[in-house]
Amino acid sequence: MKKMKDLPYIIGLKVKIYPSDEQKRLIAVNDGAKRAVYNHLVACGNEKYRLSMSADNVPAYQERLDYLESVTGGLDSIKNAMPFLYGKDVDDQAVANASKNYHTAWKNRKERHTGVPVFKKKSSVQSYQTNAHYYAKDTQEGHNSNVWFLGKNHVTLPKLGRIRFGGSSGEAAEIIRRQEARDIRIGTITVERDAVGEYWASFQVSSETPFREILPPAGSEHGIDLNLLELVVDSDGNELENPKFLQASMKKLKKAQRRLSRMAERAKKDVRKLLECKNYQKQRQKVAYLHRKVARQRADYLHAYSKHEIESQDFIAAEDLKVKNLMRNHNLAKAIGDAGWRTLLNMLKYKAKLYGRTVVLVPPKDTTQTCSVCGYVMSGDEKLTLDVREWECPYCHTHHHRDRNAARNVLKRGLQAAMQP
Ligand SMILES: [Zn+2]
């Protein structure tokens, strides 16, 4: 059987799972193991960085550096540094993936200028990643993997064993059918307990045969621009509005979040631990629930939009996410807006692959400030402020709608990028 990376088609499947108490305990153990490994690597990495600054003349430092290098190397060295990882409840793949994620974080820092990897704190969310293992020969039960869907409602997972899952969708049914036909390979599996306390499993599934029929050419292309007034404006001037139901849920969430911070402040003043404040914990649950509701409503809405875009356009260009801005963001509404943007980009990229379309991400610099007709860039005092919705180019005198003009620049950049070899 081919490896994941050699299979061209990929799809995600997320199902709600109902673990037993023992399985819940195992999930908590592996979430802890994942965090311990990650934090161990962060600590070693930090020390390595400090020592490497002054390692030249001090042989003892070099010795320590060599040691740090060795304990952050492979799976065995990490396990030797933290012997509890040899425990029978710990999933080796969870350990390996935590290490992989740490190294990816460093790679992202170099390539995309994200922050240095930092310690992960224990939170109300638990999660870890594991992987399906494939056998050369089928087992007695007739399976070729340790991850196997049994009927419509059960799946076996590494370490956890047989586990019930719910709401078997059409998507799950297709995976189950194709598993029987040996037509899929399951890669990474993320096991999660969300902030509300519900459990989920997400499967990365790939195959040599497409999961969807490739769409015929649509003869149209779009650049899209995100802003917070309308959610999306495209290069043809179509607007996707932020729906009222979403605005209403967000208002509720903001209110609940403010109440939660006030409760935290009060607890701090009274020198009480948050974990022991019943009302705070109740409110935290409420905030988590509302957060999830907003995320789901938005996801449904964006699913419908991205599906329509993929069906009606051959080529879509969008602004790449501004990672740095995102990290500086402490405003909730903006943070959720950014999260929505990232969700939308992921959906578009994912669906483009499934249906044979092209999605290109372009750098966002000056898309708003550039005239899409003549290329003039507004600078200094000319720069458009946020309240300017329409403007006229001082050079070619074209009248512009702010966001439509930005979307046209995005499309131009996208097409240029696509043409370069
Ligand atoms: Zn112009």
Coordinates of C-alpha atoms and ligand atoms in Angstrom, one line a residue, residues 371-376 393-398 400, ligand 1:
C371 CA -5.7 51.6 -8.1
S372 CA -6.7 48.4 -9.9
V373 CA -6.9 50.2 -13.2
C374 CA -3.6 52.1 -13.5
G375 CA -1.6 50.7 -10.6
Y376 CA -1.2 54.1 -8.8
C393 CA -7.8 57.6 -8.3
P394 CA -5.9 60.9 -8.5
Y395 CA -4.0 59.7 -11.5
C396 CA -6.5 58.0 -13.9
H397 CA -9.6 59.4 -12.2
T398 CA -11.4 56.0 -12.0
H400 CA -13.6 53.0 -6.9
Ligands
ZN1 ZN -5.8 54.9 -11.3

